[in-house]
Coordinates of C-alpha atoms in Angstrom, one line a residue:
M1 CA 25.2 171.3 122.2
L2 CA 25.4 173.1 125.6
F3 CA 27.7 170.3 127.0
L4 CA 30.0 170.6 124.0
I5 CA 30.2 174.4 124.4
L6 CA 30.9 174.0 128.1
S7 CA 33.6 171.4 127.4
I8 CA 35.3 173.8 125.0
I9 CA 35.1 176.7 127.5
C10 CA 36.6 174.5 130.2
S11 CA 39.5 173.4 128.0
V12 CA 40.4 176.9 126.9
T13 CA 40.1 178.2 130.5
V14 CA 42.8 175.8 131.7
G15 CA 45.2 177.5 129.2
V16 CA 44.0 180.9 130.3
L17 CA 44.7 180.1 134.0
F18 CA 48.3 179.0 133.2
K19 CA 48.7 182.1 131.1
F20 CA 47.3 184.3 133.8
S21 CA 49.5 182.6 136.5
R22 CA 52.6 184.1 134.8
K23 CA 51.9 187.4 136.5
Y24 CA 52.6 185.7 139.8
N25 CA 55.5 183.9 141.3
V26 CA 54.0 180.4 141.1
S27 CA 55.2 176.9 141.0
N28 CA 53.8 174.9 138.1
T29 CA 54.6 171.6 139.9
Q30 CA 52.4 172.7 142.9
I31 CA 49.7 173.9 140.6
V32 CA 49.6 170.5 138.7
A33 CA 49.7 168.5 142.0
S34 CA 46.8 170.6 143.4
N35 CA 44.9 170.2 140.1
Y36 CA 44.9 166.4 140.6
I37 CA 43.6 166.6 144.2
F38 CA 40.6 168.6 143.0
A39 CA 40.1 166.5 139.9
L40 CA 40.3 163.3 141.9
I41 CA 37.7 164.5 144.4
L42 CA 35.3 165.6 141.6
C43 CA 35.8 162.3 139.8
Y44 CA 34.8 160.4 142.9
L45 CA 31.8 162.6 143.6
F46 CA 30.4 162.7 140.0
F47 CA 31.4 159.3 138.6
S48 CA 31.2 157.1 141.8
P49 CA 34.0 154.8 140.6
D50 CA 33.7 151.2 141.6
L51 CA 37.0 150.8 143.4
N52 CA 36.1 147.2 144.4
A53 CA 36.2 146.2 140.7
I54 CA 39.8 147.1 140.4
G55 CA 42.0 144.1 140.8
T56 CA 45.2 142.4 139.4
S57 CA 43.4 142.0 136.0
A58 CA 43.2 145.7 135.5
P59 CA 45.7 147.2 132.9
W60 CA 48.1 148.5 135.5
G61 CA 50.9 148.9 133.0
I62 CA 48.8 151.3 131.0
Y63 CA 47.5 153.0 134.1
I64 CA 51.0 153.7 135.4
T65 CA 52.2 154.9 132.0
I66 CA 49.4 157.4 131.7
G67 CA 49.7 158.4 135.3
V68 CA 53.3 159.3 134.6
L69 CA 52.7 161.0 131.2
L70 CA 49.7 163.1 132.3
P71 CA 51.4 165.3 134.8
S72 CA 54.6 165.4 132.8
I73 CA 52.8 166.7 129.7
F74 CA 50.7 169.0 131.8
L75 CA 54.0 170.7 132.9
F76 CA 55.1 171.0 129.2
L77 CA 51.6 172.4 128.5
A78 CA 52.2 175.2 131.1
A79 CA 55.7 175.9 129.7
S80 CA 54.4 175.9 126.1
I81 CA 51.7 178.5 127.0
K82 CA 54.4 180.6 128.8
H83 CA 56.8 180.6 125.8
M84 CA 54.6 180.1 122.8
G85 CA 51.2 181.4 123.8
I86 CA 47.7 179.9 124.0
V87 CA 47.0 180.0 120.3
K88 CA 49.9 177.8 119.3
T89 CA 49.7 175.5 122.3
D90 CA 46.0 174.8 121.9
A91 CA 46.5 174.1 118.2
A92 CA 49.4 171.8 118.9
Q93 CA 47.3 169.9 121.5
R94 CA 44.4 169.4 119.1
L95 CA 46.6 168.4 116.2
S96 CA 47.8 165.6 118.5
L97 CA 44.9 163.6 117.1
F98 CA 47.2 162.7 114.2
I99 CA 49.3 160.5 116.5
P100 CA 46.5 157.9 117.2
I101 CA 45.5 158.0 113.6
L102 CA 49.0 157.1 112.5
A103 CA 49.2 154.5 115.2
A104 CA 45.9 153.0 114.0
W105 CA 47.4 152.7 110.6
L106 CA 50.9 151.6 111.3
L107 CA 50.5 149.6 114.5
F108 CA 46.9 148.3 114.5
K109 CA 46.6 147.9 110.7
E110 CA 43.3 149.7 110.5
D111 CA 42.0 150.8 107.1
F112 CA 43.4 154.1 105.9
N113 CA 41.3 155.9 103.3
M114 CA 42.3 158.7 101.0
L115 CA 40.6 161.3 103.2
K116 CA 42.8 160.4 106.2
V117 CA 45.9 160.6 103.9
A118 CA 44.7 164.0 102.7
A119 CA 44.2 165.1 106.4
L120 CA 47.8 164.1 107.2
V121 CA 49.1 165.9 104.1
V122 CA 47.3 169.1 105.2
G123 CA 48.0 168.6 108.9
F124 CA 51.8 168.4 108.9
P125 CA 52.4 171.7 107.1
A126 CA 49.7 173.2 109.3
L127 CA 51.7 172.3 112.3
L128 CA 54.9 173.7 110.9
L129 CA 53.2 177.0 110.0
I130 CA 51.5 177.3 113.4
L131 CA 54.8 176.7 115.2
A132 CA 56.8 179.0 112.9
K133 CA 58.6 181.5 115.1
R134 CA 58.3 185.2 114.3
S135 CA 61.6 186.2 116.0
Q136 CA 64.7 184.8 117.7
N137 CA 63.2 185.2 121.2
T138 CA 61.3 182.0 120.5
K139 CA 64.4 180.1 119.4
N140 CA 64.1 176.4 120.4
K141 CA 60.9 177.1 122.3
W142 CA 59.0 175.1 119.6
I143 CA 60.0 172.0 121.6
Y144 CA 57.3 172.7 124.2
P145 CA 54.3 172.5 121.9
A146 CA 55.9 169.7 120.0
V147 CA 56.2 167.6 123.2
V148 CA 52.5 168.6 124.0
L149 CA 51.4 167.3 120.6
L150 CA 53.4 164.1 120.9
G151 CA 52.5 163.5 124.5
F152 CA 48.7 164.0 124.2
G153 CA 48.8 161.9 121.1
V154 CA 50.4 159.0 123.0
I155 CA 48.0 159.5 126.0
D156 CA 45.0 159.4 123.6
I157 CA 46.3 156.0 122.2
L158 CA 46.6 154.6 125.8
F159 CA 43.2 155.8 126.9
K160 CA 41.7 154.1 123.8
Q161 CA 43.4 150.9 124.9
I162 CA 41.9 151.3 128.4
A163 CA 38.5 151.7 126.8
L164 CA 38.9 148.2 125.4
Y165 CA 38.8 146.7 128.9
T166 CA 35.0 146.6 129.1
S167 CA 35.1 144.7 132.4
L168 CA 36.0 148.0 134.1
P169 CA 34.0 151.2 133.7
Y170 CA 36.0 153.9 131.9
T171 CA 35.4 156.4 134.7
T172 CA 36.8 154.0 137.3
S173 CA 40.0 153.7 135.2
L174 CA 40.1 157.5 135.0
F175 CA 39.9 157.7 138.8
V176 CA 42.9 155.3 139.1
V177 CA 44.9 157.3 136.6
F178 CA 44.3 160.5 138.4
G179 CA 45.3 158.9 141.6
I180 CA 48.6 157.7 140.2
A181 CA 49.3 161.1 138.7
L182 CA 48.6 162.7 142.1
L183 CA 51.0 160.4 143.9
I184 CA 53.7 161.2 141.4
M185 CA 53.2 165.0 141.6
V186 CA 53.1 164.8 145.4
G187 CA 56.4 163.1 145.3
V188 CA 57.8 165.8 143.1
V189 CA 56.5 168.6 145.4
I190 CA 58.0 166.8 148.5
Y191 CA 61.3 166.6 146.7
E192 CA 61.3 170.3 145.8
V193 CA 60.3 171.3 149.3
A194 CA 62.8 169.0 151.1
I195 CA 65.7 169.2 148.7
S196 CA 65.3 172.4 146.7
K197 CA 63.8 174.3 149.6
V198 CA 60.8 175.5 147.5
R199 CA 58.1 176.8 149.8
L200 CA 54.5 175.7 149.6
N201 CA 52.3 178.6 148.6
I202 CA 48.5 178.9 149.0
R203 CA 48.4 180.8 145.7
N204 CA 49.7 177.7 143.9
I205 CA 46.9 175.6 145.6
L206 CA 44.3 178.1 144.5
F207 CA 45.5 178.1 140.9
G208 CA 45.7 174.3 141.0
G209 CA 42.2 174.1 142.4
F210 CA 40.8 176.2 139.5
V211 CA 42.8 174.2 137.0
G212 CA 41.5 171.0 138.5
I213 CA 37.9 172.1 138.4
F214 CA 38.0 173.2 134.7
N215 CA 40.2 170.2 133.8
F216 CA 37.6 167.9 135.2
G217 CA 34.8 170.0 133.7
N218 CA 36.3 169.5 130.3
I219 CA 36.2 165.7 130.7
L220 CA 32.7 165.6 132.3
F221 CA 31.0 167.8 129.7
Y222 CA 32.9 166.0 126.8
L223 CA 31.5 162.7 128.0
K224 CA 28.0 164.1 128.4
A225 CA 28.3 165.6 124.9
H226 CA 29.0 162.2 123.6
Q227 CA 26.0 160.8 125.4
A228 CA 23.8 163.5 124.0
F229 CA 25.1 162.9 120.4
V230 CA 25.4 159.2 120.8
Q231 CA 24.4 158.7 117.1
N232 CA 26.8 161.3 115.9
P233 CA 30.1 161.1 117.8
S234 CA 32.0 162.8 114.9
T235 CA 30.0 165.9 115.6
V236 CA 31.4 166.0 119.1
F237 CA 34.9 165.1 117.9
A238 CA 34.9 167.9 115.3
G239 CA 33.2 170.5 117.5
M240 CA 35.6 170.0 120.3
N241 CA 38.8 170.2 118.3
M242 CA 37.8 173.0 116.0
G243 CA 36.1 174.8 118.9
V244 CA 39.2 174.8 121.1
I245 CA 41.4 176.0 118.2
I246 CA 39.0 178.8 117.3
V247 CA 38.1 180.0 120.8
G248 CA 41.7 179.6 122.0
S249 CA 42.9 181.7 119.1
L250 CA 40.4 184.4 119.8
V251 CA 41.3 184.5 123.5
G252 CA 45.0 184.5 122.8
I253 CA 44.8 187.3 120.2
L254 CA 42.1 189.5 121.7
I255 CA 42.7 189.2 125.4
F256 CA 46.4 188.4 125.7
K257 CA 47.4 190.3 122.5
E258 CA 49.5 187.4 121.2
K259 CA 51.1 188.3 117.9
L260 CA 50.7 185.9 115.0
T261 CA 52.2 186.0 111.5
K262 CA 50.4 185.4 108.3
M263 CA 52.0 181.9 108.2
N264 CA 50.6 181.2 111.6
F265 CA 47.1 182.1 110.5
V266 CA 47.4 180.0 107.4
G267 CA 48.5 177.1 109.6
L268 CA 45.4 177.5 111.8
F269 CA 43.2 177.5 108.7
L270 CA 44.9 174.3 107.4
A271 CA 44.5 172.7 110.9
L272 CA 40.8 173.3 110.7
I273 CA 40.6 171.8 107.2
A274 CA 42.6 168.7 108.4
I275 CA 40.2 168.2 111.3
I276 CA 37.2 168.4 108.9
L277 CA 38.8 165.8 106.6
I278 CA 39.3 163.5 109.5
V279 CA 35.7 163.8 110.6
I280 CA 34.4 163.1 107.1
S281 CA 36.8 160.1 106.8
Q282 CA 35.2 158.6 109.9
T283 CA 31.7 158.8 108.5
I284 CA 32.2 156.9 105.3

């Protein structure tokens, strides 16, 4: 249970760091780029990826796609936290689990029981209620958490496809993906510095370092939680998603004084019900 709690804390802390960084004149692209430097180093130290096993048979198409999507969605995540807050962004990120469920049904023709149908029926209005704006100052800002939801859902599908390549350890694939994401973000930072004359700032690197540490910690502890609950993976799945929504909501409301409407609270409650229904549907 400790690993699961640590994973939840790390996940929420990433959002807190982006929220806190608003007080400073920071560059999100430099933060995200630095994040992957630290995440890549930690991945190499903790997972000892077998780089010699990577060859032409590796799923490079999926690697590259995820490597492009990860930093892109990370930037949308930062923008969503800035414009919509931690509560709504964390909820949208966790509700992204509906994307792979729909894909499993529509694309991969997996069985779809009534509990999953019920989860979707509850989940979609939950999302609408969570993202409902309270005033005109959030006009059109819903697009950020919406992209976060869609993006993380697609990334989840692609990571599941990578897991099917049993000839390569999952952690080795993760290292490759982080490497591709880093190369892309370094290219973006170089462009900004050379063309847009954006200055490199040590503050961005420090923020990126903390984001990278907690981002990797989220992955590390999540994998360890699955190892600890190997007979009950649904416990980890439910605990992680519900934990992030609950803890993220408490942090956003109590620490950052984010204002939520009654509709938003109803949406959060429905989101938790939807996750419970999904977990139950996977155990029957």
